[in-house]
């Protein structure tokens, strides 16, 4: 499951109706004593974190030994993005900047996103099969955390390798003489990543530095593999996977999100360290960042308290229950005084019929078209943020503003297209189209998805 990055990167902006109306400043629709509604609040936040969180998580630095001579060229568009990530503090080492600058992200996204330049924006993008390529800042964060062990000759495992972009970056950092094994549960994604990698880093594919396997990494796939110096896991596990800890070499590092669907998930750094007295090894686990559900609900509630109200709507009962548990721990006072209310149900099937209008609406899953029911639920002057577009096509994050117009009290709606995004479908993720399972999107690590 995926959420997009904050609104820092604007790809396109067009307005429909009332083009001359002045735009209100950001945040004006969410004020104290206001009402807000969130849809799809159970989505994990692993793929995209705010810049202050990204800077806090980038804790490593260092320089990389000289690269082999047959490197792909640097890409100017990637370089511009990387300068921003470096200025924010997300990228700290020359090694990470060098690797990411030489892997063209456009080769790993849908051609439509590459044409309009979305490949170089700092947010996730859909790659098909209910999966996305992570935002560049998350790739940079993972590379920085693993960077101390990413040296020439190192062995790396990329679990949930998806598009193959991060696999390519890892391979550049351990070449020459290193090896990266990418494991992807979805066979079509594995095949697509092989094609993209052959175009983006042909030398590393030809000399065997990169190998892609389709399968479940927890079902014996690693039985014959030597230990790995670095492991990156791109999907959440219920608990820390023992199989992957066992696959770490002494001194190795692993980055993995841990937590059950609908509950708080934590990005963890796992280090296998030698215990000098006995000659055995022990594991140190550092909890880097909570990335679970209900987070945005709590933030909105804090912004509209003490007299405001936030209604969170989640169709999957298990996710609704999980968010309640997380919210009671994180913001107990706002739960106790009724500022936050969570409902399990379909927001498009009359759930809002008895609700007064909302000053702000956030939608956490993509609708095929702009939902009329939600536009009708906006109060005059209200704002809604909603991703619009079909699952395997182009999706755009839209800002919807309900503006007063004319002398008869009628309302006009202004829609601003902000940027291309990759969201799970509003209905398909709940299994309502017969294609998705009840827990949402099919996962890539033991049946779970980050």
Coordinates of C-alpha atoms in Angstrom, one line a residue:
X1 CA 0.0 0.0 0.0
X2 CA 1.2 3.4 -0.8
X3 CA 0.8 7.1 0.1
X4 CA 2.4 9.9 -1.8
X5 CA 5.0 12.4 -0.7
X6 CA 4.0 15.9 0.6
X7 CA 3.0 18.6 -1.9
X8 CA 6.5 19.8 -2.5
X9 CA 6.8 18.7 -6.1
X10 CA 4.1 20.2 -8.5
X11 CA 4.2 18.7 -11.9
X12 CA 1.2 20.3 -13.5
X13 CA -1.4 22.8 -12.4
X14 CA -4.6 23.5 -14.2
X15 CA -7.9 25.0 -13.0
X16 CA -11.4 24.2 -14.1
X17 CA -14.0 27.1 -13.7
X18 CA -13.5 30.4 -12.0
X19 CA -9.9 30.8 -13.2
X20 CA -9.7 34.3 -11.9
X21 CA -10.8 33.5 -8.4
X22 CA -7.9 34.1 -5.9
X23 CA -6.5 30.9 -4.4
X24 CA -6.5 30.7 -0.6
X25 CA -3.3 30.0 1.2
X26 CA -2.3 26.4 2.1
X27 CA -3.9 25.2 5.3
X28 CA -6.7 27.7 5.4
X29 CA -9.4 25.1 5.3
X30 CA -8.1 23.2 8.4
X31 CA -8.5 25.5 11.4
X32 CA -9.6 25.1 14.9
X33 CA -13.3 24.3 15.4
X34 CA -13.4 22.8 11.8
X35 CA -14.6 19.4 10.7
X36 CA -12.4 17.0 8.6
X37 CA -12.9 13.6 7.2
X38 CA -10.2 11.0 6.2
X39 CA -10.9 8.1 3.8
X40 CA -8.6 5.1 3.7
X41 CA -6.9 6.0 7.0
X42 CA -5.5 2.5 7.4
X43 CA -2.8 2.8 4.6
X44 CA 0.7 2.2 5.9
X45 CA 3.1 5.2 5.4
X46 CA 6.3 3.3 4.7
X47 CA 6.9 4.5 1.2
X48 CA 6.9 8.2 1.8
X49 CA 7.8 10.2 4.9
X50 CA 8.0 14.0 5.5
X51 CA 11.3 15.7 5.0
X52 CA 12.0 16.3 8.7
X53 CA 11.6 12.5 9.3
X54 CA 13.8 11.7 6.4
X55 CA 16.6 13.9 7.6
X56 CA 16.4 12.3 11.1
X57 CA 16.7 8.8 9.6
X58 CA 19.8 9.6 7.4
X59 CA 22.4 8.8 10.0
X60 CA 25.3 7.5 7.9
X61 CA 28.0 9.1 5.8
X62 CA 31.1 8.1 4.0
X63 CA 32.9 7.9 0.6
X64 CA 32.8 5.1 -1.9
X65 CA 36.0 3.6 -3.5
X66 CA 36.5 4.4 -7.2
X67 CA 33.9 3.0 -9.5
X68 CA 34.6 0.7 -12.4
X69 CA 35.1 2.4 -15.8
X70 CA 32.0 1.1 -17.6
X71 CA 29.4 3.1 -15.6
X72 CA 26.2 4.4 -17.1
X73 CA 26.3 8.2 -17.6
X74 CA 25.0 10.6 -15.0
X75 CA 21.5 11.9 -15.8
X76 CA 21.0 15.7 -15.4
X77 CA 17.3 15.3 -14.3
X78 CA 18.3 12.9 -11.6
X79 CA 21.2 15.2 -10.5
X80 CA 18.7 18.1 -9.9
X81 CA 16.5 15.9 -7.7
X82 CA 19.5 14.6 -5.8
X83 CA 20.7 18.1 -5.1
X84 CA 17.4 18.8 -3.4
X85 CA 17.7 15.5 -1.3
X86 CA 21.2 16.5 -0.4
X87 CA 20.2 19.9 0.7
X88 CA 17.5 18.4 2.9
X89 CA 20.0 16.1 4.5
X90 CA 18.4 12.9 3.2
X91 CA 21.5 12.1 1.1
X92 CA 24.7 12.5 3.2
X93 CA 27.3 10.4 1.4
X94 CA 29.0 10.8 -2.0
X95 CA 28.5 7.1 -2.6
X96 CA 24.7 7.3 -2.5
X97 CA 24.6 10.5 -4.6
X98 CA 26.9 8.9 -7.2
X99 CA 24.9 5.7 -7.5
X100 CA 21.5 7.4 -7.8
X101 CA 22.8 9.9 -10.3
X102 CA 23.8 7.1 -12.6
X103 CA 20.6 5.1 -12.6
X104 CA 17.9 6.8 -14.6
X105 CA 14.6 6.4 -12.7
X106 CA 12.7 7.0 -15.9
X107 CA 13.8 3.6 -17.1
X108 CA 11.9 2.0 -14.3
X109 CA 8.5 3.8 -14.4
X110 CA 5.5 3.7 -16.8
X111 CA 6.4 5.4 -20.1
X112 CA 3.6 8.0 -19.5
X113 CA 5.3 9.2 -16.3
X114 CA 8.7 9.3 -18.0
X115 CA 7.3 11.5 -20.8
X116 CA 5.9 14.2 -18.5
X117 CA 8.9 14.2 -16.2
X118 CA 7.2 12.6 -13.2
X119 CA 10.1 10.1 -13.0
X120 CA 12.2 12.8 -11.5
X121 CA 9.7 14.0 -8.9
X122 CA 10.1 12.9 -5.2
X123 CA 7.0 10.7 -4.9
X124 CA 5.9 7.1 -5.6
X125 CA 4.6 6.1 -9.0
X126 CA 2.5 3.1 -10.0
X127 CA 4.3 0.2 -11.8
X128 CA 1.3 -2.1 -12.1
X129 CA -0.1 -5.1 -10.1
X130 CA -1.1 -2.8 -7.2
X131 CA 2.6 -1.9 -6.6
X132 CA 4.6 1.3 -6.8
X133 CA 8.2 2.4 -7.2
X134 CA 9.1 4.1 -3.9
X135 CA 9.8 7.8 -3.6
X136 CA 13.5 8.7 -4.3
X137 CA 13.9 10.0 -0.7
X138 CA 13.0 6.5 0.6
X139 CA 15.5 4.9 -1.7
X140 CA 18.1 7.4 -0.6
X141 CA 17.3 6.7 3.1
X142 CA 17.6 2.9 2.7
X143 CA 20.9 3.3 0.8
X144 CA 22.3 5.6 3.5
X145 CA 21.4 3.2 6.2
X146 CA 23.1 0.3 4.4
X147 CA 26.0 2.4 3.0
X148 CA 28.6 1.3 5.7
X149 CA 28.5 -2.2 4.3
X150 CA 28.0 -1.5 0.6
X151 CA 31.5 -1.9 -0.6
X152 CA 33.0 -3.5 -3.7
X153 CA 32.7 -7.3 -3.3
X154 CA 29.8 -7.2 -0.9
X155 CA 26.7 -9.4 -1.3
X156 CA 23.3 -7.8 -1.1
X157 CA 19.7 -9.1 -1.0
X158 CA 16.9 -6.8 -2.2
X159 CA 13.5 -8.3 -1.0
X160 CA 10.5 -7.0 -2.9
X161 CA 12.8 -5.7 -5.6
X162 CA 9.8 -4.4 -7.7
X163 CA 10.8 -2.1 -10.5
X164 CA 14.5 -2.9 -10.0
X165 CA 15.6 0.7 -9.5
X166 CA 17.0 0.3 -6.0
X167 CA 18.6 -3.0 -7.1
X168 CA 20.6 -1.1 -9.7
X169 CA 21.7 1.5 -7.2
X170 CA 22.9 -1.2 -4.8
X171 CA 24.7 -3.0 -7.6
X172 CA 26.7 0.1 -8.5
X173 CA 27.7 0.6 -4.9
X174 CA 29.1 -3.0 -4.6
X175 CA 30.7 -3.3 -8.0
X176 CA 33.1 -4.5 -9.1
X177 CA 33.1 -8.0 -7.7
X178 CA 30.0 -7.6 -5.7
X179 CA 26.6 -9.3 -6.2
X180 CA 23.0 -8.2 -5.7
X181 CA 20.1 -10.7 -5.6
X182 CA 16.7 -9.2 -6.2
X183 CA 13.7 -11.3 -5.1
X184 CA 10.2 -10.3 -6.3
X185 CA 7.0 -12.3 -5.5
X186 CA 5.0 -11.0 -8.6
X187 CA 6.5 -12.8 -11.6
X188 CA 5.4 -10.0 -14.1
X189 CA 7.2 -7.4 -12.0
X190 CA 10.3 -9.6 -11.8
X191 CA 10.3 -10.0 -15.6
X192 CA 9.7 -6.3 -16.2
X193 CA 12.6 -5.3 -13.9
X194 CA 15.0 -7.6 -15.8
X195 CA 14.1 -5.8 -19.0
X196 CA 14.5 -2.4 -17.4
X197 CA 17.8 -3.3 -15.8
X198 CA 19.2 -4.6 -19.1
X199 CA 18.6 -1.1 -20.5
X200 CA 19.7 1.0 -17.5
X201 CA 22.7 -1.0 -16.4
X202 CA 23.6 -3.5 -19.1
X203 CA 27.2 -4.1 -18.0
X204 CA 26.0 -5.1 -14.5
X205 CA 23.5 -7.5 -15.9
X206 CA 25.9 -9.0 -18.4
X207 CA 28.6 -9.7 -15.9
X208 CA 26.3 -11.3 -13.3
X209 CA 26.5 -8.5 -10.7
X210 CA 22.7 -8.5 -10.6
X211 CA 20.4 -11.5 -10.5
X212 CA 16.6 -11.4 -10.3
X213 CA 14.5 -14.3 -8.9
X214 CA 10.7 -14.5 -8.8
X215 CA 9.4 -16.2 -5.6
X216 CA 8.8 -16.0 -1.9
X217 CA 12.0 -15.2 0.0
X218 CA 10.6 -16.9 3.2
X219 CA 10.0 -20.3 1.5
X220 CA 13.4 -21.7 1.1
X221 CA 14.6 -19.6 -1.7
X222 CA 17.8 -18.6 0.3
X223 CA 18.7 -22.1 1.4
X224 CA 21.7 -22.4 -0.9
X225 CA 22.7 -18.8 -0.8
X226 CA 25.8 -17.6 1.2
X227 CA 25.2 -14.9 3.8
X228 CA 24.5 -11.3 2.7
X229 CA 26.4 -8.2 3.9
X230 CA 23.3 -6.0 3.3
X231 CA 19.5 -6.8 3.1
X232 CA 16.9 -4.3 2.0
X233 CA 13.2 -5.3 2.6
X234 CA 10.6 -3.4 0.7
X235 CA 7.5 -4.9 2.3
X236 CA 6.3 -5.1 5.9
X237 CA 6.7 -8.3 8.0
X238 CA 4.4 -9.1 11.0
X239 CA 7.5 -9.7 13.1
X240 CA 11.3 -9.5 12.4
X241 CA 11.9 -12.3 9.9
X242 CA 14.2 -14.9 11.4
X243 CA 15.1 -16.3 8.0
X244 CA 16.4 -12.9 6.9
X245 CA 18.3 -12.3 10.2
X246 CA 19.9 -15.8 9.7
X247 CA 20.9 -14.8 6.1
X248 CA 22.9 -11.8 7.4
X249 CA 26.7 -12.1 7.5
X250 CA 28.6 -11.1 10.6
X251 CA 28.8 -7.3 10.5
X252 CA 25.9 -7.1 8.1
X253 CA 22.9 -4.7 8.1
X254 CA 19.3 -5.1 7.2
X255 CA 16.6 -2.4 6.8
X256 CA 13.0 -3.8 7.2
X257 CA 9.5 -2.4 8.1
X258 CA 7.9 -4.5 10.9
X259 CA 4.3 -4.5 12.0
X260 CA 0.9 -6.1 11.3
X261 CA -1.5 -4.5 8.7
X262 CA -3.7 -2.0 10.4
X263 CA -1.3 -1.5 13.3
X264 CA 1.7 0.6 13.8
X265 CA 4.6 -0.4 11.6
X266 CA 8.2 0.5 12.5
X267 CA 11.2 0.8 10.1
X268 CA 14.0 -1.1 11.8
X269 CA 17.8 -1.3 11.2
X270 CA 19.1 -4.7 12.1
X271 CA 22.8 -5.2 12.7
X272 CA 24.5 -8.6 13.2
X273 CA 27.5 -7.9 15.6
X274 CA 30.2 -10.3 16.9
X275 CA 30.2 -11.0 20.6
X276 CA 33.8 -11.1 21.5
X277 CA 33.7 -13.2 24.7
X278 CA 32.0 -16.3 23.1
X279 CA 32.7 -15.9 19.4
X280 CA 29.0 -15.9 18.8
X281 CA 27.0 -13.2 17.1
X282 CA 24.2 -11.1 18.5
X283 CA 21.7 -8.8 16.8
X284 CA 21.1 -5.1 17.5
X285 CA 17.8 -3.7 16.4
X286 CA 17.3 0.1 16.1
X287 CA 13.7 1.3 15.7
X288 CA 14.0 4.2 13.2
X289 CA 10.5 5.5 12.6
X290 CA 6.9 4.6 13.3
X291 CA 5.2 4.2 9.9
X292 CA 1.8 2.9 10.8
X293 CA -1.8 3.8 10.3
X294 CA -3.9 6.6 11.9
X295 CA -1.0 9.0 11.8
X296 CA -2.6 11.6 9.5
X297 CA -5.9 11.3 11.5
X298 CA -4.1 12.3 14.7
X299 CA -2.3 15.2 13.0
X300 CA -5.5 16.6 11.6
X301 CA -7.2 16.3 15.0
X302 CA -4.5 18.2 16.7
X303 CA -4.9 21.0 14.1
X304 CA -8.6 21.4 14.6
X305 CA -8.8 20.9 18.4
X306 CA -10.0 21.9 20.9
X307 CA -13.5 22.2 19.4
X308 CA -13.1 20.5 16.0
X309 CA -13.9 17.0 14.9
X310 CA -12.3 14.4 12.6
X311 CA -14.2 11.5 11.2
X312 CA -12.0 8.7 9.8
X313 CA -13.7 6.2 7.5
X314 CA -12.1 2.8 6.6
X315 CA -13.8 0.1 4.7
X316 CA -11.7 -2.8 6.0
X317 CA -12.8 -3.5 9.6
X318 CA -9.4 -4.9 10.6
X319 CA -7.7 -1.7 9.5
X320 CA -10.3 0.4 11.3
X321 CA -9.8 -1.6 14.5
X322 CA -6.0 -1.3 14.2
X323 CA -6.1 2.5 13.7
X324 CA -8.3 2.8 16.9
X325 CA -5.7 0.9 18.8
X326 CA -2.9 3.1 17.5
X327 CA -4.8 6.4 18.1
X328 CA -5.7 5.5 21.7
X329 CA -2.0 5.1 22.4
X330 CA -0.8 8.2 20.4
X331 CA -3.5 10.8 21.2
X332 CA -5.6 9.4 24.1
X333 CA -7.1 12.8 25.1
X334 CA -8.4 13.4 21.5
X335 CA -10.0 10.0 21.5
X336 CA -11.5 10.4 24.9
X337 CA -13.1 13.8 24.2
X338 CA -14.6 12.7 20.9
X339 CA -12.4 14.9 18.7
X340 CA -11.6 11.7 16.6
X341 CA -14.3 9.2 15.5
X342 CA -13.5 6.1 13.4
X343 CA -16.2 4.4 11.3
X344 CA -15.8 1.1 9.3
X345 CA -17.8 1.3 6.1
X346 CA -18.1 2.5 2.5
X347 CA -18.1 6.3 2.3
X348 CA -19.7 6.2 -1.1
X349 CA -22.8 4.2 0.1
X350 CA -24.6 6.7 2.2
X351 CA -22.4 6.8 5.2
X352 CA -22.2 10.6 5.1
X353 CA -25.9 11.1 4.6
X354 CA -26.5 12.3 8.2
X355 CA -23.2 14.2 8.5
X356 CA -23.0 18.0 8.4
X357 CA -20.6 19.3 5.6
X358 CA -16.9 19.0 6.1
X359 CA -14.3 21.9 5.9
X360 CA -11.6 19.5 4.8
X361 CA -11.6 16.0 3.2
X362 CA -8.6 13.8 2.7
X363 CA -8.9 10.7 0.5
X364 CA -6.2 8.1 0.8
X365 CA -7.0 5.9 -2.2
X366 CA -7.5 6.7 -5.9
X367 CA -11.0 7.2 -7.5
X368 CA -11.5 6.6 -11.2
X369 CA -13.2 10.0 -11.4
X370 CA -13.8 12.9 -9.0
X371 CA -16.4 11.5 -6.5
X372 CA -19.5 13.6 -6.6
X373 CA -20.6 12.3 -3.2
X374 CA -17.5 13.8 -1.6
X375 CA -17.7 17.1 -3.4
X376 CA -21.3 17.4 -2.1
X377 CA -20.0 16.7 1.4
X378 CA -17.7 19.8 1.3
X379 CA -18.7 22.9 3.1
X380 CA -18.5 26.3 1.3
X381 CA -14.9 27.3 1.4
X382 CA -13.8 23.7 2.0
X383 CA -10.9 21.8 0.5
X384 CA -10.5 18.2 -0.5
X385 CA -7.3 16.4 -1.6
X386 CA -8.0 13.3 -3.7
X387 CA -6.0 11.1 -6.1
X388 CA -7.9 10.6 -9.4
X389 CA -7.2 8.0 -12.1
X390 CA -7.5 4.3 -12.9
X391 CA -5.3 1.7 -11.3
X392 CA -3.0 0.9 -14.1
X393 CA -3.2 4.3 -15.8
X394 CA -2.2 7.9 -15.0
X395 CA -3.2 9.1 -11.5
X396 CA -3.2 12.7 -10.5
X397 CA -3.4 14.2 -7.1
X398 CA -6.1 16.9 -7.2
X399 CA -7.0 19.8 -4.9
X400 CA -10.7 20.5 -4.9
X401 CA -12.0 23.8 -3.5
X402 CA -15.7 24.7 -3.1
X403 CA -16.1 28.4 -3.8
X404 CA -19.2 30.7 -3.5
X405 CA -20.5 31.9 -6.8
X406 CA -23.3 34.2 -8.0
X407 CA -26.1 35.8 -6.1
X408 CA -28.3 32.7 -5.5
X409 CA -26.0 31.0 -3.0
X410 CA -24.8 28.5 -5.6
X411 CA -21.4 26.9 -5.3
X412 CA -18.7 26.5 -7.8
X413 CA -15.9 24.0 -7.6
X414 CA -12.3 24.7 -8.6
X415 CA -10.0 21.7 -9.3
X416 CA -6.2 22.0 -9.4
X417 CA -4.1 19.2 -10.7
X418 CA -1.1 19.0 -8.4
X419 CA 1.1 16.0 -9.5
X420 CA 1.2 12.5 -10.8
X421 CA 0.9 9.9 -8.0
X422 CA 0.6 6.1 -7.4
X423 CA -2.3 5.2 -5.1
X424 CA -4.2 2.0 -4.4
X425 CA -7.7 2.1 -6.0
X426 CA -10.5 3.5 -3.8
X427 CA -12.7 0.4 -4.2
X428 CA -10.4 -2.3 -5.7
X429 CA -8.1 -2.3 -2.7
X430 CA -11.0 -3.5 -0.5
X431 CA -11.9 -6.4 -2.8
X432 CA -15.1 -4.8 -4.1
X433 CA -14.2 -5.5 -7.7
X434 CA -13.6 -9.1 -7.2
X435 CA -9.9 -8.8 -7.9
X436 CA -8.3 -7.7 -4.6
X437 CA -8.2 -9.7 -1.3
X438 CA -9.9 -8.6 1.9
X439 CA -6.7 -7.3 3.4
X440 CA -6.1 -4.9 0.6
X441 CA -3.3 -5.3 -1.9
X442 CA -1.6 -8.6 -2.2
X443 CA 1.7 -8.4 -0.4
X444 CA 5.2 -9.3 -1.5
X445 CA 6.6 -10.6 1.9
X446 CA 4.7 -13.5 3.5
X447 CA 1.4 -12.1 2.2
X448 CA 1.8 -8.6 3.6
X449 CA 2.4 -5.3 1.9
X450 CA 4.1 -2.2 3.0

